[in-house]
PDB file of C-alpha atoms in Angstrom:
ATOM      1  CA  GLY A 197     -49.347 -94.929 -28.890  1.00  0.00           C
ATOM      2  CA  GLY A 198     -45.593 -95.426 -29.112  1.00  0.00           C
ATOM      3  CA  VAL A 199     -42.626 -95.368 -31.491  1.00  0.00           C
ATOM      4  CA  ASN A 200     -39.553 -97.634 -31.412  1.00  0.00           C
ATOM      5  CA  VAL A 201     -36.395 -96.831 -33.376  1.00  0.00           C
ATOM      6  CA  TYR A 202     -34.249 -99.663 -34.773  1.00  0.00           C
ATOM      7  CA  GLY A 203     -30.875 -99.624 -36.519  1.00  0.00           C
ATOM      8  CA  PRO A 204     -28.719 -96.639 -35.650  1.00  0.00           C
ATOM      9  CA  LYS A 205     -26.404 -97.204 -32.692  1.00  0.00           C
ATOM     10  CA  HIS A 206     -24.994 -93.681 -32.578  1.00  0.00           C
ATOM     11  CA  ARG A 207     -28.141 -91.598 -33.121  1.00  0.00           C
ATOM     12  CA  ASP A 208     -30.521 -90.223 -30.505  1.00  0.00           C
ATOM     13  CA  PRO A 209     -33.852 -92.106 -30.883  1.00  0.00           C
ATOM     14  CA  ASN A 210     -35.769 -89.180 -29.398  1.00  0.00           C
ATOM     15  CA  ALA A 211     -34.276 -86.815 -31.974  1.00  0.00           C
ATOM     16  CA  ILE A 212     -35.209 -89.224 -34.784  1.00  0.00           C
ATOM     17  CA  ILE A 213     -38.791 -89.461 -33.528  1.00  0.00           C
ATOM     18  CA  SER A 214     -39.007 -85.676 -33.246  1.00  0.00           C
ATOM     19  CA  ILE A 215     -37.705 -85.152 -36.804  1.00  0.00           C
ATOM     20  CA  SER A 216     -40.142 -87.729 -38.149  1.00  0.00           C
ATOM     21  CA  GLY A 217     -43.057 -85.831 -36.589  1.00  0.00           C
ATOM     22  CA  LEU A 218     -44.595 -89.117 -35.399  1.00  0.00           C
ATOM     23  CA  THR A 219     -44.705 -88.205 -31.725  1.00  0.00           C
ATOM     24  CA  VAL A 220     -46.750 -90.075 -29.111  1.00  0.00           C
ATOM     25  CA  GLY A 221     -50.287 -88.701 -28.901  1.00  0.00           C
ATOM     26  CA  LYS A 222     -50.361 -87.308 -32.428  1.00  0.00           C
ATOM     27  CA  LYS A 223     -53.398 -88.202 -34.531  1.00  0.00           C
ATOM     28  CA  ILE A 224     -52.630 -89.745 -37.926  1.00  0.00           C
ATOM     29  CA  THR A 225     -54.505 -91.523 -40.686  1.00  0.00           C
ATOM     30  CA  VAL A 226     -53.411 -94.922 -41.981  1.00  0.00           C
ATOM     31  CA  PRO A 227     -52.989 -94.959 -44.885  1.00  0.00           C
ATOM     32  CA  GLY A 228     -52.420 -91.215 -45.054  1.00  0.00           C
ATOM     33  CA  PRO A 229     -49.845 -88.473 -45.671  1.00  0.00           C
ATOM     34  CA  GLU A 230     -48.105 -88.463 -42.271  1.00  0.00           C
ATOM     35  CA  ILE A 231     -45.962 -91.593 -42.674  1.00  0.00           C
ATOM     36  CA  PRO A 232     -44.643 -90.779 -46.213  1.00  0.00           C
ATOM     37  CA  LYS A 233     -43.858 -87.261 -44.956  1.00  0.00           C
ATOM     38  CA  ALA A 234     -41.929 -88.723 -42.006  1.00  0.00           C
ATOM     39  CA  ILE A 235     -39.867 -90.949 -44.323  1.00  0.00           C
ATOM     40  CA  LYS A 236     -38.972 -87.963 -46.523  1.00  0.00           C
ATOM     41  CA  SER A 237     -37.975 -85.895 -43.471  1.00  0.00           C
ATOM     42  CA  LEU A 238     -35.567 -88.591 -42.277  1.00  0.00           C
ATOM     43  CA  LEU A 239     -34.082 -89.205 -45.727  1.00  0.00           C
ATOM     44  CA  ARG A 240     -33.552 -85.467 -46.108  1.00  0.00           C
ATOM     45  CA  LEU A 241     -30.983 -85.666 -43.287  1.00  0.00           C
ATOM     46  CA  LYS A 242     -28.713 -87.629 -45.684  1.00  0.00           C
ATOM     47  CA  LEU A 243     -27.674 -89.879 -42.805  1.00  0.00           C
ATOM     48  CA  PHE A 244     -29.571 -92.986 -43.838  1.00  0.00           C
ATOM     49  CA  ALA A 245     -29.462 -95.264 -46.874  1.00  0.00           C
ATOM     50  CA  ASP A 246     -32.970 -96.568 -46.182  1.00  0.00           C
ATOM     51  CA  VAL A 247     -35.931 -95.676 -43.941  1.00  0.00           C
ATOM     52  CA  LYS A 248     -38.909 -97.917 -43.206  1.00  0.00           C
ATOM     53  CA  ILE A 249     -41.864 -97.176 -40.916  1.00  0.00           C
ATOM     54  CA  LEU A 250     -43.822-100.257 -39.875  1.00  0.00           C
ATOM     55  CA  GLN A 251     -46.987-100.942 -37.933  1.00  0.00           C
ATOM     56  CA  GLU A 252     -46.045-103.005 -34.874  1.00  0.00           C
ATOM     57  CA  ARG A 253     -49.509-103.412 -33.419  1.00  0.00           C
ATOM     58  CA  VAL A 254     -52.904-101.733 -33.102  1.00  0.00           C
ATOM     59  CA  GLU A 255     -55.078-101.509 -29.991  1.00  0.00           C
ATOM     60  CA  ASP A 256     -58.511-100.083 -30.858  1.00  0.00           C
ATOM     61  CA  ASP A 257     -57.707 -96.653 -32.360  1.00  0.00           C
ATOM     62  CA  ILE A 258     -54.126 -96.570 -31.043  1.00  0.00           C
ATOM     63  CA  ILE A 259     -51.225 -97.580 -33.321  1.00  0.00           C
ATOM     64  CA  PHE A 260     -47.674 -98.467 -32.306  1.00  0.00           C
ATOM     65  CA  LEU A 261     -44.975 -97.815 -34.903  1.00  0.00           C
ATOM     66  CA  GLY A 262     -41.436 -98.967 -35.559  1.00  0.00           C
ATOM     67  CA  ILE A 263     -38.889 -96.854 -37.472  1.00  0.00           C
ATOM     68  CA  GLU A 264     -36.194 -99.002 -39.102  1.00  0.00           C
ATOM     69  CA  LEU A 265     -33.110 -97.116 -40.283  1.00  0.00           C
ATOM     70  CA  GLU A 266     -30.097 -98.206 -42.320  1.00  0.00           C
ATOM     71  CA  GLU A 267     -27.238 -95.824 -41.653  1.00  0.00           C
ATOM     72  CA  LEU A 268     -24.896 -94.635 -44.381  1.00  0.00           C
ATOM     73  CA  PRO A 269     -21.262 -95.593 -43.676  1.00  0.00           C
ATOM     74  CA  ILE A 270     -18.683 -93.092 -42.460  1.00  0.00           C
ATOM     75  CA  LEU A 271     -15.225 -92.597 -43.958  1.00  0.00           C
ATOM     76  CA  SER A 272     -12.305 -93.928 -41.916  1.00  0.00           C
ATOM     77  CA  ARG A 273      -9.523 -93.256 -44.448  1.00  0.00           C
ATOM     78  CA  TYR A 274      -8.622 -93.267 -48.133  1.00  0.00           C
ATOM     79  CA  SER A 275      -5.618 -94.089 -50.297  1.00  0.00           C
ATOM     80  CA  TYR A 276      -4.395 -93.974 -53.915  1.00  0.00           C
ATOM     81  CA  ASN A 277      -3.084 -96.500 -56.400  1.00  0.00           C
ATOM     82  CA  GLY A 278      -1.304 -95.716 -59.661  1.00  0.00           C
ATOM     83  CA  VAL A 279       0.287 -92.349 -58.797  1.00  0.00           C
ATOM     84  CA  LYS A 280       3.523 -91.398 -57.061  1.00  0.00           C
ATOM     85  CA  LYS A 281       3.468 -90.095 -53.482  1.00  0.00           C
ATOM     86  CA  VAL A 282       4.601 -86.674 -54.664  1.00  0.00           C
ATOM     87  CA  LYS A 283       1.115 -86.272 -56.203  1.00  0.00           C
ATOM     88  CA  HIS A 284      -0.780 -87.311 -53.069  1.00  0.00           C
ATOM     89  CA  GLU A 285      -0.765 -83.886 -51.439  1.00  0.00           C
ATOM     90  CA  ASP A 286      -2.505 -82.288 -54.433  1.00  0.00           C
ATOM     91  CA  LEU A 287      -5.033 -85.094 -54.515  1.00  0.00           C
ATOM     92  CA  ASN A 288      -5.642 -84.792 -50.771  1.00  0.00           C
ATOM     93  CA  GLU A 289      -6.670 -81.170 -51.242  1.00  0.00           C
ATOM     94  CA  ILE A 290      -9.282 -82.281 -53.774  1.00  0.00           C
ATOM     95  CA  VAL A 291     -10.651 -85.202 -51.754  1.00  0.00           C
ATOM     96  CA  ASP A 292     -10.644 -83.346 -48.410  1.00  0.00           C
ATOM     97  CA  GLY A 293     -12.871 -80.703 -49.955  1.00  0.00           C
ATOM     98  CA  ILE A 294     -15.479 -83.363 -50.754  1.00  0.00           C
ATOM     99  CA  LEU A 295     -15.143 -86.266 -48.301  1.00  0.00           C
ATOM    100  CA  THR A 296     -14.396 -85.779 -44.607  1.00  0.00           C
ATOM    101  CA  LYS A 297     -12.816 -88.448 -42.415  1.00  0.00           C
ATOM    102  CA  GLY A 298     -15.521 -89.420 -39.947  1.00  0.00           C
ATOM    103  CA  GLY A 299     -18.163 -87.992 -42.274  1.00  0.00           C
ATOM    104  CA  ILE A 300     -20.915 -89.724 -44.194  1.00  0.00           C
ATOM    105  CA  VAL A 301     -20.021 -91.471 -47.481  1.00  0.00           C
ATOM    106  CA  THR A 302     -22.650 -91.274 -50.218  1.00  0.00           C
ATOM    107  CA  GLU A 303     -22.526 -92.409 -53.831  1.00  0.00           C
ATOM    108  CA  ASP A 304     -22.903 -88.781 -54.977  1.00  0.00           C
ATOM    109  CA  LEU A 305     -19.855 -87.687 -52.958  1.00  0.00           C
ATOM    110  CA  LYS A 306     -17.770 -90.579 -54.306  1.00  0.00           C
ATOM    111  CA  GLN A 307     -18.685 -89.723 -57.890  1.00  0.00           C
ATOM    112  CA  LEU A 308     -17.879 -86.044 -57.323  1.00  0.00           C
ATOM    113  CA  ALA A 309     -14.442 -86.940 -55.937  1.00  0.00           C
ATOM    114  CA  LYS A 310     -13.853 -89.210 -58.931  1.00  0.00           C
ATOM    115  CA  LEU A 311     -14.835 -86.408 -61.332  1.00  0.00           C
ATOM    116  CA  LYS A 312     -12.576 -83.806 -59.679  1.00  0.00           C
ATOM    117  CA  ILE A 313      -9.564 -86.149 -59.664  1.00  0.00           C
ATOM    118  CA  THR A 314     -10.130 -86.939 -63.337  1.00  0.00           C
ATOM    119  CA  GLU A 315     -10.407 -83.222 -64.170  1.00  0.00           C
ATOM    120  CA  LYS A 316      -7.141 -82.539 -62.333  1.00  0.00           C
ATOM    121  CA  PHE A 317      -5.189 -85.011 -64.497  1.00  0.00           C
ATOM    122  CA  ILE A 318      -6.929 -83.895 -67.686  1.00  0.00           C
ATOM    123  CA  GLY A 319      -5.789 -80.367 -66.860  1.00  0.00           C
ATOM    124  CA  ASP A 320      -2.220 -81.714 -66.614  1.00  0.00           C
ATOM    125  CA  GLY A 321      -2.434 -83.177 -70.101  1.00  0.00           C
ATOM    126  CA  TYR A 322      -3.532 -86.743 -69.308  1.00  0.00           C
ATOM    127  CA  LEU A 323      -6.726 -86.565 -71.335  1.00  0.00           C
ATOM    128  CA  ASP A 324      -7.479 -90.299 -71.178  1.00  0.00           C
ATOM    129  CA  THR A 325      -7.283 -90.605 -67.372  1.00  0.00           C
ATOM    130  CA  GLU A 326      -9.525 -93.228 -65.766  1.00  0.00           C
ATOM    131  CA  VAL A 327     -10.373 -93.294 -62.052  1.00  0.00           C
ATOM    132  CA  GLN A 328     -12.082 -96.147 -60.224  1.00  0.00           C
ATOM    133  CA  ILE A 329     -13.188 -96.104 -56.579  1.00  0.00           C
ATOM    134  CA  ASN A 330     -13.003 -99.294 -54.510  1.00  0.00           C
ATOM    135  CA  GLU A 331     -14.850 -99.372 -51.191  1.00  0.00           C
ATOM    136  CA  PHE A 332     -13.850-101.706 -48.338  1.00  0.00           C
ATOM    137  CA  VAL A 333     -15.474-102.285 -44.960  1.00  0.00           C
ATOM    138  CA  ASP A 334     -13.242-101.087 -42.125  1.00  0.00           C
ATOM    139  CA  SER A 335     -12.779-104.039 -39.774  1.00  0.00           C
ATOM    140  CA  ILE A 336     -11.657-101.828 -36.882  1.00  0.00           C
ATOM    141  CA  ARG A 337     -14.317 -99.109 -36.822  1.00  0.00           C
ATOM    142  CA  ALA A 338     -18.055 -99.829 -36.732  1.00  0.00           C
ATOM    143  CA  ASN A 339     -20.120 -98.771 -39.763  1.00  0.00           C
ATOM    144  CA  ALA A 340     -17.038 -97.358 -41.462  1.00  0.00           C
ATOM    145  CA  VAL A 341     -15.440 -97.820 -44.870  1.00  0.00           C
ATOM    146  CA  ARG A 342     -12.125 -97.008 -46.453  1.00  0.00           C
ATOM    147  CA  LEU A 343     -11.880 -95.828 -50.036  1.00  0.00           C
ATOM    148  CA  GLU A 344      -9.191 -96.673 -52.549  1.00  0.00           C
ATOM    149  CA  PHE A 345      -8.808 -94.426 -55.618  1.00  0.00           C
ATOM    150  CA  ASP A 346      -7.359 -96.505 -58.456  1.00  0.00           C
ATOM    151  CA  ILE A 347      -5.920 -93.994 -60.949  1.00  0.00           C
ATOM    152  CA  ASP A 348      -4.728 -94.821 -64.465  1.00  0.00           C
ATOM    153  CA  ARG A 349      -3.405 -91.632 -66.098  1.00  0.00           C
ATOM    154  CA  LYS A 350      -2.447 -93.402 -69.325  1.00  0.00           C
ATOM    155  CA  LYS A 351      -0.069 -91.511 -71.643  1.00  0.00           C
ATOM    156  CA  ARG A 352       0.207 -87.739 -71.656  1.00  0.00           C
ATOM    157  CA  VAL A 353      -1.246 -86.249 -74.832  1.00  0.00           C
ATOM    158  CA  LYS A 354       1.263 -84.436 -77.069  1.00  0.00           C
ATOM    159  CA  ILE A 355       0.574 -81.695 -79.595  1.00  0.00           C
ATOM    160  CA  GLU A 356       1.289 -82.976 -83.102  1.00  0.00           C
ATOM    161  CA  ASP A 357       0.618 -79.750 -85.000  1.00  0.00           C
ATOM    162  CA  ILE A 358      -0.958 -76.301 -84.714  1.00  0.00           C
ATOM    163  CA  THR A 359      -2.708 -74.783 -87.727  1.00  0.00           C
ATOM    164  CA  PHE A 360      -4.479 -71.474 -88.301  1.00  0.00           C
ATOM    165  CA  SER A 361      -7.123 -70.245 -90.721  1.00  0.00           C
ATOM    166  CA  GLY A 362      -8.282 -66.681 -91.311  1.00  0.00           C
ATOM    167  CA  ASN A 363      -4.877 -65.168 -90.510  1.00  0.00           C
ATOM    168  CA  GLU A 364      -4.401 -63.044 -93.633  1.00  0.00           C
ATOM    169  CA  SER A 365      -2.140 -60.395 -92.095  1.00  0.00           C
ATOM    170  CA  VAL A 366       0.116 -62.492 -89.874  1.00  0.00           C
ATOM    171  CA  LYS A 367       1.941 -65.652 -90.867  1.00  0.00           C
ATOM    172  CA  ALA A 368       1.146 -68.851 -88.986  1.00  0.00           C
ATOM    173  CA  ARG A 369       4.808 -69.206 -88.031  1.00  0.00           C
ATOM    174  CA  LYS A 370       4.697 -65.913 -86.142  1.00  0.00           C
ATOM    175  CA  LEU A 371       1.427 -66.812 -84.420  1.00  0.00           C
ATOM    176  CA  ARG A 372       2.907 -70.101 -83.229  1.00  0.00           C
ATOM    177  CA  LYS A 373       5.713 -68.173 -81.537  1.00  0.00           C
ATOM    178  CA  LYS A 374       3.120 -66.222 -79.546  1.00  0.00           C
ATOM    179  CA  LEU A 375       1.945 -69.510 -78.038  1.00  0.00           C
ATOM    180  CA  GLU A 376       4.623 -69.697 -75.360  1.00  0.00           C
ATOM    181  CA  ASN A 377       3.424 -72.881 -73.656  1.00  0.00           C
ATOM    182  CA  THR A 378       1.576 -74.571 -76.521  1.00  0.00           C
ATOM    183  CA  LYS A 379       4.181 -76.008 -78.890  1.00  0.00           C
ATOM    184  CA  LYS A 380       3.843 -78.502 -81.711  1.00  0.00           C
ATOM    185  CA  ARG A 381       6.023 -81.581 -81.787  1.00  0.00           C
ATOM    186  CA  ARG A 382       9.280 -81.232 -83.711  1.00  0.00           C
ATOM    187  CA  THR A 383      11.965 -83.211 -81.890  1.00  0.00           C
ATOM    188  CA  ILE A 384      11.991 -85.706 -79.064  1.00  0.00           C
ATOM    189  CA  LEU A 385      13.343 -83.070 -76.686  1.00  0.00           C
ATOM    190  CA  LYS A 386      10.885 -80.363 -77.758  1.00  0.00           C
ATOM    191  CA  LYS A 387       8.241 -79.616 -75.146  1.00  0.00           C
ATOM    192  CA  SER A 388       4.871 -80.404 -76.749  1.00  0.00           C
ATOM    193  CA  LYS A 389       2.603 -81.600 -73.927  1.00  0.00           C
ATOM    194  CA  PHE A 390      -0.960 -80.321 -73.937  1.00  0.00           C
ATOM    195  CA  LYS A 391      -2.061 -78.519 -70.794  1.00  0.00           C
ATOM    196  CA  GLU A 392      -5.510 -76.981 -71.019  1.00  0.00           C
ATOM    197  CA  SER A 393      -4.865 -74.024 -68.698  1.00  0.00           C
ATOM    198  CA  ASP A 394      -1.714 -73.068 -70.637  1.00  0.00           C
ATOM    199  CA  TYR A 395      -3.614 -73.391 -73.910  1.00  0.00           C
ATOM    200  CA  GLU A 396      -6.361 -71.047 -72.665  1.00  0.00           C
ATOM    201  CA  ASP A 397      -3.726 -68.491 -71.591  1.00  0.00           C
ATOM    202  CA  ASP A 398      -1.969 -68.750 -74.950  1.00  0.00           C
ATOM    203  CA  LYS A 399      -5.223 -68.099 -76.848  1.00  0.00           C
ATOM    204  CA  LYS A 400      -5.626 -64.878 -74.852  1.00  0.00           C
ATOM    205  CA  ALA A 401      -2.040 -63.979 -75.764  1.00  0.00           C
ATOM    206  CA  LEU A 402      -2.886 -64.409 -79.458  1.00  0.00           C
ATOM    207  CA  ILE A 403      -5.736 -61.897 -79.220  1.00  0.00           C
ATOM    208  CA  ALA A 404      -3.571 -59.520 -77.185  1.00  0.00           C
ATOM    209  CA  TYR A 405      -0.959 -59.619 -79.952  1.00  0.00           C
ATOM    210  CA  TYR A 406      -3.562 -58.833 -82.630  1.00  0.00           C
ATOM    211  CA  ASN A 407      -4.717 -55.893 -80.521  1.00  0.00           C
ATOM    212  CA  THR A 408      -1.189 -54.452 -80.426  1.00  0.00           C
ATOM    213  CA  ILE A 409      -0.990 -54.402 -84.234  1.00  0.00           C
ATOM    214  CA  GLY A 410      -4.282 -52.569 -84.664  1.00  0.00           C
ATOM    215  CA  TYR A 411      -6.874 -55.349 -84.801  1.00  0.00           C
ATOM    216  CA  ARG A 412      -8.923 -54.236 -81.776  1.00  0.00           C
ATOM    217  CA  ASP A 413     -11.892 -56.503 -82.585  1.00  0.00           C
ATOM    218  CA  ALA A 414      -9.886 -59.680 -83.264  1.00  0.00           C
ATOM    219  CA  MET A 415     -11.361 -62.883 -81.897  1.00  0.00           C
ATOM    220  CA  ILE A 416     -10.930 -66.628 -82.118  1.00  0.00           C
ATOM    221  CA  VAL A 417     -14.085 -67.822 -83.858  1.00  0.00           C
ATOM    222  CA  ARG A 418     -13.491 -71.530 -83.252  1.00  0.00           C
ATOM    223  CA  ASP A 419     -10.797 -73.866 -82.025  1.00  0.00           C
ATOM    224  CA  SER A 420     -10.664 -77.611 -81.639  1.00  0.00           C
TER     225      SER A 420
END
């Protein structure tokens, strides 16, 4: 008989009714499959945190429904704590690829941004990095939040030592020299930070060296 939409101030009620499939004049069964299907269709839009469809009144065989929607917040802005401004540009590239200003903020998107920021610092050698996300209601913009990424890199991990096993034809000292960017700690001034991408490149360089001295099938069986 009729459908009222409650909650969203910036969404077209007619579009919501159309997407739900609960249009005026349609025959439905109560209870039945139509209302659960409508709820799933609206949640699938990923615009709403909650969807409820209620019976407002019944007149003979005519039912009047109400659709109550709780909108997900939109992102107004974000900021960082715990890192220098020189790092912000790199972090912006990560966050902008996941969360859009003016776009919907979901828990999944926040967790993905947190994961990618953590991975970035781990790749730079800060293996114990911790990232927390604080969410605050934006007092200026309706239904908007601002996010604060609280980043604790902790200490950069250093390489204490590098050992080899299975190298019968080449001394470990010579193999260490082939690791151009992966150096063990010797002096305070010696570069010994661990960077995963450099380490992966240096492992390839080890195999390339073995190939040049005739070991065409050389491989790294295990590393840790």
